[in-house]
Amino acid sequence: MKMKKKVLSLLLTLCLVMTFVPMAAFAEDAQNISVWDGSTAAAFAGGTGTAEDPYQIANGAELAYLASSVNSGETYTGKNFVLTANIDLNGLPWTPIANSFSDALLGGSNYRIFAGNFDGNGYTISKVSIGSETTPFESDVFGLFGATEGKISNLNLDTVSIHGVAKITSGYVIGPAGGLVGYSAGSIENCHVTGLTMDMNAQDGGIAGAYWIGGLVGALDGTQLINECSVSGSITENTGKGSIGGLIGELGKAAKITYSRSDVMVNVKADPRGGADVGGFIGKGNGKTDAETVIRNCYATGNVTGAYTGGFAGGLWGLNIKNCYASGNVSQAAAAMASFVGTDASDQDYYGSITNCFATGSVTGSSPFQYAFAEQSSATKRSEITNCYFAEENSGIKKQYESATEKPQDEMKNEAFAALLNKGDDSNGWSFVNGQVLCGAEPADYSAVEAAMEAIPTDLTVYTDESVAALNTAVDGVVRGKAFVSQANVNAMAQVIEDAIAALQYKGADYTKVDEAIAKANALNKDNYKDFSGVEAAVKAVVRDKSITEQSEVDAMAKAIEDAI
């Protein structure tokens, strides 16, 4: 079965956990909102599920129908879905779409997965509530979607609350959890979670086998991609176990994350026995050394606490991190902590690399192992760290073998520093814009798009249907939520709207009264009149092809003929 093959890279955790976890150690129309009443529809709003005619979901009841169908065994493999309105789930209890997962990891077949493609179309699903403080949701997977195998794109979530307890199965804590998806074996693009509150626990006992927690997704399986996504909010984990990150818990072998960002405060119980890997962006990697396991041009800004803790990543474990930065503070870690990556793999087959990165956050607390930038605790060659920098405030804890360089904060805020990070290669993506060093994951500037939207005439009824349709197509072509790396594309969206406005064509004026007056004049026998020249002159004075804005002139022509008659 396809699913069983795809989970192999993450299944590695279950095999290695005893060996390697140290036991000591936005749609345009904001008013277009459907408020869910808790009901379940009997069908989707429309569509046949093809790429050309996707299933349409217009309200919470239809979204609940998707959840009910998938949780009853339907996978929708290869089918396509599109959101057609903003949906307010009203804080009512939500059961993840694909609500059972552990059997997939353990080689069984009794699990649920959504294998379709879901396009949010720029709309927002808000007030997602899974469990509560008084009655947490007990499950082996958490998120709007539990487990997915297709692509999710262009979807916004706002005000997401998850209070969960991960179950123990066969001695392992299993509970991938994400605001959007718990476990994903498909790509995620241009998806954003805001207002996240996640509070996770695990049942007593058990080893953290698949306990992956992230603001966007708990775990992304091998060869998949996250691109231009973001999360803001907070994550709390109360057992000190698992892999927990602001955006993602674990990344599978040969999977990639690009141009994404996390502004999430991550607070994990500082317990060295639990051995949690905690990072502002990612908990840790989960694959043997592979050059294709890459996090590139991303950043994290949230403060972090945990066991093995870093401002960007808790543990490296096969990750290759390039052109990224972290600005959050790291404190009170139970085992090891650093401003960028808290710990490295303990096996040479799981080393990674860090290249062209920097961290500005502070490192404070009484952790037994503290590093200025990332763990390099001995002369033994481990993961390679190249052209990386940390704030000079942390120079007092820099270890002898750390290769990263200290910098004053002010020197990490200028054009020269961006050039230093690019290291002679602008394709690395560092730039200096409006007084800021940017990696490309920062939000794109949509001010040109907004200005173009404001310039759209308020009354479009005076223009031809064809030119208005072209303008609507230009407006519909705006994709919100893009990162700064796509700024040129965003500017192009604005230009397309401006061009469509310039190309608006007025409807022609209504010549009905003129034609009636001319017909009336033509019906007369001019020989019956002493002087018919006034009528002839008025008819001859008619000018055709006037636009609707010149209707008064056309009406005046009709009146002139009538007066002459």
XYZ file of C-alpha atoms in Angstrom:
565
model
C 0.000 0.000 0.000
C 1.269 3.461 -0.912
C 0.739 4.863 2.560
C 2.884 2.208 4.220
C 5.775 2.975 1.893
C 5.563 6.714 2.522
C 5.731 6.456 6.308
C 8.984 4.501 6.313
C 11.255 7.515 6.696
C 9.394 8.644 9.800
C 8.946 5.117 11.071
C 12.696 5.255 11.600
C 12.046 7.088 14.857
C 10.286 4.073 16.315
C 13.325 1.918 15.590
C 15.927 4.365 16.863
C 14.290 6.017 19.804
C 15.812 3.694 22.414
C 19.289 4.080 20.921
C 19.518 7.757 20.173
C 17.327 9.623 22.700
C 19.614 10.119 25.707
C 17.857 8.819 28.756
C 19.699 11.282 31.007
C 20.160 13.682 28.923
C -7.178 35.495 2.834
C -10.215 35.857 0.251
C -10.956 39.382 -0.830
C -14.501 39.459 0.636
C -14.070 39.288 4.387
C -17.855 39.363 4.824
C -18.261 36.106 2.923
C -18.363 34.003 6.090
C -20.448 30.925 6.838
C -20.909 30.172 10.563
C -21.129 26.464 11.385
C -23.994 25.217 13.548
C -22.465 21.771 14.163
C -24.490 19.986 11.492
C -23.198 17.665 8.759
C -24.300 18.089 5.156
C -25.391 15.211 2.944
C -23.162 16.277 0.027
C -20.719 18.908 -1.168
C -21.935 22.172 -2.680
C -21.057 21.002 -6.186
C -18.353 19.598 -8.413
C -17.294 16.144 -9.503
C -13.822 16.027 -7.949
C -11.812 16.488 -11.139
C -9.108 19.137 -11.474
C -11.408 21.058 -13.831
C -14.501 20.622 -11.656
C -13.392 20.127 -8.037
C -15.736 19.315 -5.195
C -16.878 22.633 -3.695
C -17.040 23.279 0.049
C -18.962 26.420 0.978
C -19.765 25.983 4.688
C -18.933 24.146 7.893
C -21.553 21.458 7.335
C -19.918 20.487 4.033
C -16.474 20.494 5.654
C -17.919 18.228 8.361
C -19.262 15.987 5.587
C -15.702 15.667 4.254
C -14.494 14.737 7.752
C -17.320 12.235 8.231
C -16.667 10.591 4.865
C -12.921 10.273 5.407
C -13.360 9.058 8.974
C -15.708 6.382 7.632
C -12.997 5.075 5.297
C -13.217 7.171 2.115
C -9.752 8.430 1.047
C -10.711 10.563 -1.989
C -7.467 9.506 -3.630
C -6.634 11.866 -6.475
C -9.832 13.869 -6.036
C -9.783 17.656 -5.885
C -11.508 20.052 -3.499
C -11.862 23.834 -3.418
C -13.091 26.157 -0.686
C -15.582 28.730 -1.983
C -16.174 30.822 1.152
C -14.733 31.719 4.518
C -15.905 29.280 7.193
C -16.314 30.021 10.901
C -16.339 26.723 12.801
C -17.740 28.665 15.744
C -15.493 27.037 18.357
C -17.597 23.892 18.207
C -15.830 20.544 18.788
C -13.960 19.503 15.642
C -12.825 15.984 14.820
C -9.807 15.885 12.484
C -10.349 14.942 8.851
C -8.688 11.472 9.030
C -8.848 10.826 12.762
C -6.898 7.578 13.249
C -3.242 7.111 12.384
C -1.184 4.816 14.618
C -1.976 1.633 12.694
C -0.294 3.113 9.609
C 2.981 3.397 11.524
C 2.694 -0.061 12.999
C 2.115 -1.876 9.704
C -1.645 -2.256 9.973
C -4.476 -1.131 7.733
C -6.980 0.274 10.213
C -6.211 3.954 9.800
C -7.712 6.965 8.054
C -6.101 9.292 5.533
C -7.237 12.101 3.250
C -5.509 11.514 -0.086
C -7.183 14.267 -2.103
C -5.933 17.729 -3.027
C -7.417 20.647 -1.093
C -7.217 24.228 -2.427
C -8.311 26.826 0.106
C -8.574 29.386 -2.699
C -7.321 32.088 -0.328
C -10.239 31.675 2.076
C -10.028 31.317 5.862
C -11.330 28.638 8.225
C -11.575 30.189 11.688
C -12.291 29.172 15.288
C -11.060 25.598 14.936
C -11.443 23.874 18.299
C -10.081 20.397 19.041
C -10.576 19.436 22.674
C -10.731 21.894 25.554
C -8.856 22.696 28.751
C -11.345 20.709 30.801
C -11.885 17.914 28.255
C -8.783 17.431 26.114
C -9.117 15.397 22.931
C -7.534 11.935 23.287
C -6.255 10.663 19.953
C -3.266 9.459 17.956
C -3.416 12.412 15.519
C -4.392 16.096 15.819
C -5.137 18.979 13.424
C -7.810 20.304 11.088
C -6.608 17.379 8.981
C -5.248 14.363 10.815
C -3.250 12.621 8.080
C -2.958 13.638 4.425
C -1.389 12.299 1.263
C -2.380 14.979 -1.274
C -1.513 18.641 -1.700
C -2.962 21.348 0.550
C -2.604 24.890 -0.752
C -3.789 28.495 -0.372
C -5.558 27.875 2.936
C -5.662 30.159 5.975
C -6.562 29.098 9.497
C -7.289 31.658 12.193
C -7.862 31.109 15.919
C -6.931 27.454 16.214
C -7.206 25.840 19.647
C -5.926 22.306 20.265
C -5.938 20.661 23.696
C -4.795 17.099 23.178
C -3.606 13.944 24.887
C -1.527 11.626 22.699
C -2.277 7.936 23.083
C 0.137 5.097 23.784
C 0.127 2.259 21.277
C 2.433 -0.773 21.572
C 4.474 1.090 24.169
C 4.974 4.211 22.033
C 3.477 7.671 22.405
C 1.853 8.345 19.029
C 0.254 11.692 18.369
C 1.433 13.807 15.441
C -0.120 17.227 15.943
C -0.278 20.360 13.804
C -2.586 23.309 13.465
C -3.209 22.368 9.838
C -2.121 18.714 9.585
C -0.877 16.163 12.091
C 1.000 13.990 9.592
C 1.506 14.908 5.938
C 2.721 12.683 3.111
C 1.848 15.425 0.614
C 3.079 18.927 -0.101
C 1.806 22.065 1.648
C 2.007 25.415 -0.115
C 0.961 28.950 0.815
C -0.888 27.919 3.975
C -0.978 30.081 7.095
C -2.047 29.539 10.702
C -2.645 32.534 12.972
C -3.866 32.709 16.542
C -2.655 29.191 17.386
C -3.015 27.871 20.928
C -1.799 24.295 21.288
C -1.552 22.506 24.636
C -0.378 18.886 24.415
C 0.039 16.030 26.857
C 0.700 12.321 26.494
C -0.709 9.378 28.374
C 1.503 8.157 31.223
C 4.364 5.839 30.302
C 5.550 4.992 26.837
C 8.403 6.205 24.680
C 7.980 9.151 22.320
C 7.856 7.111 19.129
C 5.789 9.380 16.867
C 5.079 12.321 19.107
C 5.677 15.126 16.604
C 4.226 18.568 17.274
C 4.339 21.654 15.043
C 2.322 24.804 14.566
C 1.623 23.971 10.919
C 2.278 20.229 10.687
C 3.467 17.601 13.131
C 5.578 15.731 10.593
C 6.276 15.941 6.864
C 7.269 12.663 5.283
C 10.157 12.064 2.897
C 10.482 13.857 -0.483
C 7.579 16.239 0.237
C 7.690 20.056 0.297
C 6.452 22.900 2.472
C 6.703 26.229 0.660
C 5.740 29.804 1.611
C 3.862 28.900 4.795
C 3.684 30.561 8.206
C 2.464 30.117 11.783
C 1.947 32.468 14.724
C 0.809 31.640 18.246
C 1.975 29.386 21.059
C 2.678 25.713 21.746
C 2.862 24.140 25.191
C 3.917 20.534 25.785
C 3.634 19.247 29.339
C 5.484 15.908 29.429
C 8.908 16.916 28.093
C 8.755 14.296 25.325
C 8.751 14.369 21.539
C 9.910 16.636 18.749
C 8.327 20.069 18.936
C 8.833 23.053 16.646
C 7.094 26.314 15.916
C 6.323 25.278 12.337
C 6.980 21.521 12.289
C 7.934 18.731 14.682
C 9.972 16.450 12.400
C 11.090 16.480 8.770
C 11.461 13.216 6.866
C 14.426 12.180 4.749
C 14.763 14.132 1.473
C 11.837 16.410 2.410
C 12.195 20.178 2.045
C 10.923 23.395 3.583
C 11.442 26.689 1.753
C 10.543 30.339 2.350
C 8.488 29.684 5.476
C 8.390 31.346 8.882
C 7.350 30.745 12.457
C 6.462 33.256 15.136
C 5.524 30.769 17.838
C 6.410 30.716 21.524
C 7.328 27.100 22.278
C 7.204 26.120 25.943
C 8.054 22.472 26.663
C 8.559 20.906 30.065
C 12.300 20.934 30.706
C 12.782 17.252 31.546
C 16.067 15.561 30.556
C 14.445 12.139 30.909
C 11.842 13.036 28.298
C 14.556 14.210 25.943
C 12.341 16.531 23.892
C 13.978 18.242 20.905
C 12.524 21.752 20.781
C 13.113 24.512 18.245
C 11.561 27.803 17.286
C 11.068 26.432 13.761
C 11.542 22.635 13.910
C 12.017 20.006 16.597
C 14.537 17.898 14.677
C 15.286 16.060 11.485
C 14.493 12.414 11.042
C 16.514 10.825 8.269
C 19.978 9.553 7.572
C 22.463 12.021 6.169
C 21.022 13.122 2.844
C 21.864 16.308 0.939
C 18.229 16.508 -0.175
C 16.856 16.970 3.358
C 16.823 20.758 3.280
C 15.380 23.730 5.137
C 16.217 26.795 3.072
C 15.494 30.517 3.457
C 13.273 30.261 6.530
C 13.205 31.971 9.916
C 11.862 31.702 13.465
C 11.182 34.498 15.947
C 9.566 32.800 18.968
C 11.131 32.200 22.383
C 11.849 28.566 23.275
C 12.259 26.307 26.310
C 12.680 22.522 26.497
C 15.248 19.732 26.976
C 17.413 19.923 23.825
C 16.589 23.385 22.642
C 17.579 25.824 19.898
C 16.214 29.082 18.587
C 15.712 27.449 15.188
C 15.998 23.677 15.720
C 16.181 21.445 18.759
C 18.329 18.796 17.065
C 20.007 18.693 13.675
C 19.632 14.972 12.920
C 20.268 14.965 9.182
C 18.921 18.447 8.446
C 20.734 20.713 6.014
C 19.786 24.252 7.048
C 20.707 27.008 4.606
C 20.150 30.768 4.565
C 17.996 30.836 7.706
C 17.888 32.851 10.909
C 16.437 32.769 14.413
C 15.757 35.738 16.670
C 13.978 34.149 19.626
C 15.519 33.743 23.066
C 16.401 30.288 24.400
C 16.166 29.615 28.124
C 16.009 27.004 30.878
C 16.706 23.942 28.749
C 17.107 20.766 30.770
C 19.926 19.171 28.764
C 21.442 21.368 26.030
C 20.658 24.687 24.398
C 21.995 27.106 21.810
C 20.844 30.198 19.971
C 20.339 28.248 16.707
C 20.496 24.428 17.114
C 20.519 22.813 20.540
C 22.103 19.431 19.785
C 23.492 17.270 17.017
C 22.929 13.612 16.189
C 24.955 11.098 18.170
C 25.614 8.950 15.085
C 27.665 9.958 12.062
C 24.999 8.565 9.738
C 22.634 11.298 10.921
C 24.810 14.390 10.587
C 23.618 17.402 8.620
C 24.904 20.917 7.992
C 24.232 24.596 8.676
C 25.266 27.159 6.062
C 24.920 30.956 5.804
C 22.751 31.297 8.923
C 22.615 33.566 11.952
C 20.937 33.898 15.354
C 20.336 37.045 17.389
C 18.546 35.625 20.441
C 20.029 35.196 23.904
C 20.835 31.904 25.651
C 20.165 31.920 29.399
C 19.673 29.370 32.145
C 21.449 26.585 33.970
C 21.498 23.901 31.294
C 24.557 21.612 31.656
C 25.429 22.101 27.984
C 25.232 25.564 26.459
C 26.493 26.729 23.074
C 26.657 30.144 21.495
C 25.299 28.972 18.118
C 25.065 25.174 17.861
C 26.513 22.065 19.449
C 30.124 21.491 18.514
C 31.340 19.996 21.737
C 34.600 18.339 20.717
C 37.227 18.134 18.022
C 35.368 15.147 16.545
C 33.981 16.187 13.177
C 30.204 16.216 13.278
C 27.706 18.263 11.288
C 29.488 20.974 9.309
C 28.738 24.610 10.184
C 29.865 27.192 7.614
C 29.582 30.982 7.401
C 27.312 31.283 10.436
C 27.023 34.019 13.069
C 25.619 34.650 16.550
C 25.084 37.698 18.783
C 28.147 38.721 20.762
C 26.064 38.633 23.962
C 26.466 34.854 23.817
C 30.222 34.889 23.343
C 30.739 33.918 26.980
C 29.319 30.434 26.344
C 31.039 29.830 23.020
C 32.864 26.507 23.122
C 36.358 25.944 21.818
C 35.248 23.972 18.789
C 32.314 26.145 17.703
C 33.002 27.509 14.226
C 30.291 30.200 14.139
C 31.448 33.814 14.521
C 30.215 36.368 17.017
C 28.811 39.683 15.742
C 27.453 42.805 17.425
C 23.695 43.091 16.876
C 24.119 46.305 14.856
C 26.457 44.574 12.429
C 23.770 42.012 11.667
C 21.396 44.710 10.445
C 23.152 46.176 7.416
C 23.735 45.570 3.730
C 27.280 44.356 4.297
C 25.980 41.528 6.483
C 23.506 40.437 3.804
C 26.391 40.319 1.336
C 28.468 38.339 3.842
C 25.691 35.754 4.152
C 25.311 35.500 0.378
C 29.020 34.736 0.207
C 29.333 35.953 -3.366
C 26.282 34.058 -4.585
C 23.052 36.104 -4.774
C 21.065 32.930 -5.390
C 21.386 32.308 -1.649
C 18.604 34.854 -1.400
C 19.811 37.296 1.235
C 18.882 40.935 0.603
C 18.829 44.248 2.431
C 15.521 46.095 2.064
C 14.187 49.067 4.026
C 16.793 48.668 6.739
C 16.289 44.920 7.176
C 18.292 41.838 6.290
C 15.833 39.478 4.600
C 16.105 35.796 3.711
C 13.054 35.815 1.408
C 10.526 34.180 3.761
C 9.236 37.507 5.076
C 5.714 38.521 3.959
C 5.497 40.057 0.497
C 4.345 43.676 0.226
C 0.835 43.846 -1.254
C 0.523 47.650 -1.166
C 0.659 47.877 -4.974
C -2.135 45.310 -5.192
C -4.221 47.258 -2.663
C -3.667 50.487 -4.591
C -4.734 48.795 -7.805
C -7.863 47.453 -6.110
C -8.721 50.939 -4.832
C -8.457 52.279 -8.369
C -11.221 50.000 -9.671
C -14.223 52.184 -10.682
C -17.133 51.932 -8.264
C -19.685 51.649 -11.077
C -18.775 48.879 -13.487
C -22.201 48.767 -15.121
C -21.142 51.389 -17.686
C -18.429 49.117 -19.130
C -18.737 46.273 -21.584
C -19.272 42.810 -20.202
C -16.093 41.570 -21.895
C -13.820 44.211 -20.355
C -15.388 43.784 -16.895
C -14.893 40.024 -17.156
C -11.211 40.609 -17.932
C -10.929 42.837 -14.844
C -12.615 40.212 -12.669
C -10.156 37.624 -13.964
C -7.269 39.918 -12.997
C -8.694 40.399 -9.499
C -9.365 36.683 -9.086
C -5.747 36.044 -10.064
C -4.441 37.684 -6.887
C -2.912 35.061 -4.588
C -2.552 36.297 -1.010
C 0.000 35.168 1.546
C 3.065 34.981 -0.688
C 6.555 35.472 0.726
C 9.022 38.210 -0.178
C 10.788 35.869 -2.583
C 7.637 36.165 -4.733
C 7.516 39.983 -4.589
C 7.971 40.300 -8.352
C 4.977 38.020 -8.875
C 2.896 40.054 -6.419
C 3.825 43.263 -8.233
C 2.853 41.576 -11.495
C -0.593 40.819 -10.017
C -1.015 44.557 -9.360
C 0.107 45.386 -12.890
C -2.409 42.969 -14.411
C -5.209 44.716 -12.493
C -3.959 48.144 -13.564
C -3.825 47.002 -17.193
C -7.348 45.581 -16.960
C -8.621 48.894 -15.541
C -6.953 50.785 -18.371
C -8.556 48.401 -20.881
C -12.116 48.908 -19.594
C -14.365 49.900 -22.474
C -17.498 51.940 -22.077
C -20.726 50.519 -23.391
C -22.155 52.322 -26.407
C -24.768 55.018 -25.897
C -28.430 54.150 -26.460
C -29.532 55.546 -29.825
C -33.122 54.239 -29.571
C -34.681 57.724 -29.328
C -32.478 59.002 -32.166
C -33.517 56.117 -34.401
C -37.173 56.666 -33.563
C -36.874 60.391 -34.370
C -35.129 59.665 -37.687
C -37.813 57.115 -38.585
C -40.451 59.725 -37.807
C -38.678 62.257 -40.057
C -38.297 59.739 -42.868
C -42.006 59.016 -42.745
C -42.777 62.638 -43.637
C -43.106 63.890 -47.231
C -40.880 66.930 -47.316
C -42.736 68.242 -50.363
C -45.668 68.931 -48.100
C -43.651 71.522 -46.216
C -42.426 74.986 -47.220
C -39.059 74.431 -45.481
C -37.809 70.933 -44.510
C -34.139 71.930 -44.290
C -34.149 72.116 -40.474
C -35.195 68.476 -40.184
C -32.610 67.394 -42.736
C -29.888 69.328 -40.923
C -30.827 67.781 -37.567
C -30.725 64.261 -39.011
C -27.424 64.951 -40.730
C -25.956 66.243 -37.444
C -26.352 62.844 -35.754
C -22.951 61.447 -34.684
C -22.784 57.707 -34.112
C -20.487 55.630 -31.824
C -20.897 57.795 -28.752
C -20.266 56.001 -25.422
C -22.666 55.636 -22.550
C -20.913 58.528 -20.799
C -22.109 60.765 -23.657
C -25.738 59.662 -23.456
C -26.954 63.195 -22.810
C -25.455 64.340 -26.110
C -27.181 61.489 -27.929
C -30.485 62.348 -26.286
C -29.953 65.960 -27.378
C -29.601 64.780 -30.997
C -32.968 63.036 -30.763
C -34.540 66.146 -29.275
C -33.078 68.333 -32.031
C -34.737 66.170 -34.678
C -38.024 66.224 -32.773
C -37.854 70.012 -32.419
C -37.063 70.416 -36.121
C -40.058 68.279 -37.038
